[in-house]
Amino acid sequence: MRPSGTATAAVALAAAGLLGAIVPAPAEARAAVLPYQDPSLPVATRVTDLLGRMSLDDKVGQMTQSERGTTTAADVTAYRVGSVLSGGGSAPSPNTPAGWADMYDAYQRGALATPLQIPILYGIDAVHGNNNVPGSTIFPHNIGLGATRDPALVERIGRATAEEVTGAGQDWTFAPCLCVARNDRWGRTYESFGEKPEIATAMTTIVDGLQGSRLDGPASVLATAKHYIGDGGTTGGTDQGNTQISEAELRAVHLPPFAAAVQRGVGSVMISYSSFNGVKLHGNKYLITDLLKGELGFTGFVVSDWAAIDQLDGQRGFTQAEVVTAVNAGLDMIMVPTDWKTFVGYLRAAAQSGQIPLSRIDDANRRILTKKFELGLFERPYADRGYATTIGSAAHRDLARQAVRQSQVLLKNAGGILPLAKTGGKIFVAGKSADDIGNQSGGWTLSWQGAGGNTVPGTSILAGIRAAAGSGTTITYQRDGTGIDNSYRAAIAVVGETPYAEGQGDRTGSMSLDATDLATLSRLRSAGVPVIVVLVSGRPLDVAAEIGNWNALLAAWLPGSEGAGVADVLFGDYAPTGKLPVTWMQSAAQQPINDGDGKTPLFPYGFGLTYADTQPDPDPTPTDPAPAGACRVRYTTSDWSSGFTGTVALTNTGPAALAPWTLSWTFTGGQTVTQAWSARVTQSGAVVTATGETWSASLAPGATVSFGFNGSHGGSNPRPAAFTLNGAACTAE
Ligand code: GLC
């Protein structure tokens, strides 16, 4: 949605002759003299009319995406450039929301100075908030969101991100990454929602958040499903590598999230650098045109990755032949960050020579223009600065903090050391990532690779701990742990990875903690106080050799700017509900290790303790008779249009341990379980049965086991009427 505010001012100035010819009357000030300029006409009609007026240069320009660092507003006018992007960290000066909006408006004025006045699209990587703009809310990276198993939360994050992107003037984000990370060595594991397609498929709700119910709705921005297809399945987890699997496995593991995104109307799809069985995706006509556009019916436009077509012939730089291969394979817009003027020449020549049919050029333009009309850019081309107030707002930070809470996965809690009491005694905090908001934000934060340090406004994990602890508690912080002694009731070590992005994050060797962290942990352990480890990382790390020395382990992933959400879990203001979205290896030698592959992990996919799981054993002689039924069940669901995530907390209220335990219920709305975690869930007809994993086969008296599952429904999702545990009726909360 674009306002008329800026445009109206320009009209006044233009009318007064103060702006002269350099700023043409903006769209809404023009009388709608041509059909494509008439918003009352159907988009398809407007596209056809405009296409009929476009020269080959106009069409070539629309298929060109250049980088802001090599493109002026005058270039946009001269070459009819259809889109400009910011690569990671490529920002205007001043790097402020107003600076971004001014830059955007300048490019739009350049576009509106062309004869047909086709607005540009401006693309950025707002992949965990509008992470390019200082002061923006930085949300947890996708791997943490996958641990929440909360599609509705992720949709809200999409909406908040869309508002902050709009407030800075941009209209297109290269998100979500719907990659399914199958090897944790991959440097982009943290951009994935998890190792199985079900989570990424469920989390495509973020597309609804970003694009809204209408693309021309308030603060709606164009979303991008990326990177199509199989980027997370390369051999060895090599970024931009080769995915060597059958087509059946490609379709089963990597395609479902894209199919779901297409069903939700995602406006663009970005192609992966990687190859499928040796064929570069950017040249794969079968997967792009036949499968994505044909079989899935994708009607948006397909954009290349950054200078990705340069890789098609295995030589540096790009050639006209590579342009031909990519466009004929089905790419509609080519991201050419620097040498885009050469690209314009190659594309024009290829169209003139017939190497690229004009029908393909027109199809690409039709797709691109359709999204521009649907976004309302022709009517409201300028930045909607009214949303600038949402950037880093308290409401968005609260949402981010909730996401941080829900993303925490409790992996160990010996003796119920967590939650920590808020008051009394002394707590020692150490670790390179305790007071480092840059580390906790990870890559794609202000810069492409991200960086450690006090990089963005927000709350470090240490600051969250200090705020959560009561006035009667002393919090001592020393990064390397020096000064610890046994006078402390606990030590919290916040350790893990420093920021990285893409291939620079590939880990081909050790996946263990670094020497700095190991030295800190050793120092803490030598004091003889309980050690609670908070792991800030973009993936599981190889900790099996050390975990025996730790009293507790909390996987925090890359929480972003609101580190207080971690403290909320440490001190019990939020009991952990997160579940592993990836299998946690026993050893890096096991990579790739995924659910169902027969390897024995340290922690299985879907694992995650709650505080109820670790309560000390109950009084062996219960004073009251056991309540009705031998169990208590808390059954909650998180619903979306065609499915839901169910979460069950089952407590054995009987006097004896149950091994095995079997919980059953009957669906009455045609629901079907599609995937489960932390329990073995099967369904026969309407009857669902859940039983323990190997590591939760026995349910002690008073103990609680939590598990979850995804399911499909036909529109309604009625709650089961009753639950039975080993045949005995349960009390349902
Ligand atoms: C990068 C990434 C892609 C990103 C694009 C633009 O290389 O692969 O995810 O959207 O370039 O920054």
mmCIF file of N, CA, C and O in Angstrom, residues 420-427 468-474 489 571:
data_model
loop_
_atom_site.group_PDB
_atom_site.id
_atom_site.type_symbol
_atom_site.label_atom_id
_atom_site.label_comp_id
_atom_site.label_asym_id
_atom_site.label_seq_id
_atom_site.Cartn_x
_atom_site.Cartn_y
_atom_site.Cartn_z
ATOM 1 N N LEU A 420 15.717 -21.377 37.600
ATOM 2 C CA LEU A 420 16.479 -20.795 38.692
ATOM 3 C C LEU A 420 15.564 -19.937 39.554
ATOM 4 O O LEU A 420 14.652 -19.277 39.037
ATOM 5 N N ALA A 421 15.814 -19.955 40.836
ATOM 6 C CA ALA A 421 15.094 -19.012 41.712
ATOM 7 C C ALA A 421 15.566 -17.601 41.370
ATOM 8 O O ALA A 421 16.741 -17.384 41.035
ATOM 9 N N LYS A 422 14.610 -16.664 41.437
ATOM 10 C CA LYS A 422 14.968 -15.296 41.054
ATOM 11 C C LYS A 422 15.724 -14.580 42.161
ATOM 12 O O LYS A 422 16.536 -13.695 41.891
ATOM 13 N N THR A 423 15.451 -14.952 43.374
ATOM 14 C CA THR A 423 16.063 -14.168 44.465
ATOM 15 C C THR A 423 16.968 -15.062 45.306
ATOM 16 O O THR A 423 16.791 -16.267 45.404
ATOM 17 N N GLY A 424 17.931 -14.398 45.879
ATOM 18 C CA GLY A 424 18.818 -15.053 46.846
ATOM 19 C C GLY A 424 20.134 -15.454 46.239
ATOM 20 O O GLY A 424 20.210 -15.894 45.079
ATOM 21 N N GLY A 425 21.192 -15.269 46.966
ATOM 22 C CA GLY A 425 22.501 -15.774 46.557
ATOM 23 C C GLY A 425 23.086 -15.057 45.369
ATOM 24 O O GLY A 425 22.668 -13.973 44.966
ATOM 25 N N LYS A 426 24.048 -15.753 44.789
ATOM 26 C CA LYS A 426 24.817 -15.154 43.685
ATOM 27 C C LYS A 426 24.774 -16.090 42.480
ATOM 28 O O LYS A 426 24.892 -17.297 42.626
ATOM 29 N N ILE A 427 24.675 -15.483 41.324
ATOM 30 C CA ILE A 427 24.723 -16.243 40.073
ATOM 31 C C ILE A 427 25.839 -15.657 39.227
ATOM 32 O O ILE A 427 25.959 -14.439 39.085
ATOM 33 N N ALA A 468 15.803 -10.115 35.080
ATOM 34 C CA ALA A 468 14.894 -11.138 35.637
ATOM 35 C C ALA A 468 15.213 -11.447 37.090
ATOM 36 O O ALA A 468 14.328 -11.756 37.890
ATOM 37 N N ALA A 469 16.501 -11.334 37.424
ATOM 38 C CA ALA A 469 16.890 -11.704 38.798
ATOM 39 C C ALA A 469 16.372 -10.657 39.781
ATOM 40 O O ALA A 469 16.358 -9.465 39.481
ATOM 41 N N GLY A 470 15.949 -11.127 40.936
ATOM 42 C CA GLY A 470 15.404 -10.197 41.916
ATOM 43 C C GLY A 470 16.490 -9.334 42.540
ATOM 44 O O GLY A 470 17.691 -9.588 42.378
ATOM 45 N N SER A 471 16.050 -8.309 43.242
ATOM 46 C CA SER A 471 17.018 -7.375 43.834
ATOM 47 C C SER A 471 17.905 -8.104 44.848
ATOM 48 O O SER A 471 19.023 -7.714 45.124
ATOM 49 N N GLY A 472 17.387 -9.222 45.375
ATOM 50 C CA GLY A 472 18.194 -9.921 46.389
ATOM 51 C C GLY A 472 19.231 -10.832 45.789
ATOM 52 O O GLY A 472 19.913 -11.581 46.494
ATOM 53 N N THR A 473 19.387 -10.782 44.479
ATOM 54 C CA THR A 473 20.340 -11.691 43.830
ATOM 55 C C THR A 473 21.505 -10.892 43.275
ATOM 56 O O THR A 473 21.308 -9.840 42.674
ATOM 57 N N THR A 474 22.696 -11.397 43.449
ATOM 58 C CA THR A 474 23.872 -10.773 42.850
ATOM 59 C C THR A 474 24.206 -11.492 41.548
ATOM 60 O O THR A 474 24.371 -12.720 41.544
ATOM 61 N N ARG A 489 25.598 -19.881 43.551
ATOM 62 C CA ARG A 489 24.641 -21.001 43.537
ATOM 63 C C ARG A 489 24.516 -21.625 42.162
ATOM 64 O O ARG A 489 24.031 -22.737 42.002
ATOM 65 N N PHE A 571 14.525 -18.421 34.260
ATOM 66 C CA PHE A 571 13.967 -18.110 35.584
ATOM 67 C C PHE A 571 12.501 -18.507 35.705
ATOM 68 O O PHE A 571 11.822 -18.153 36.660
#
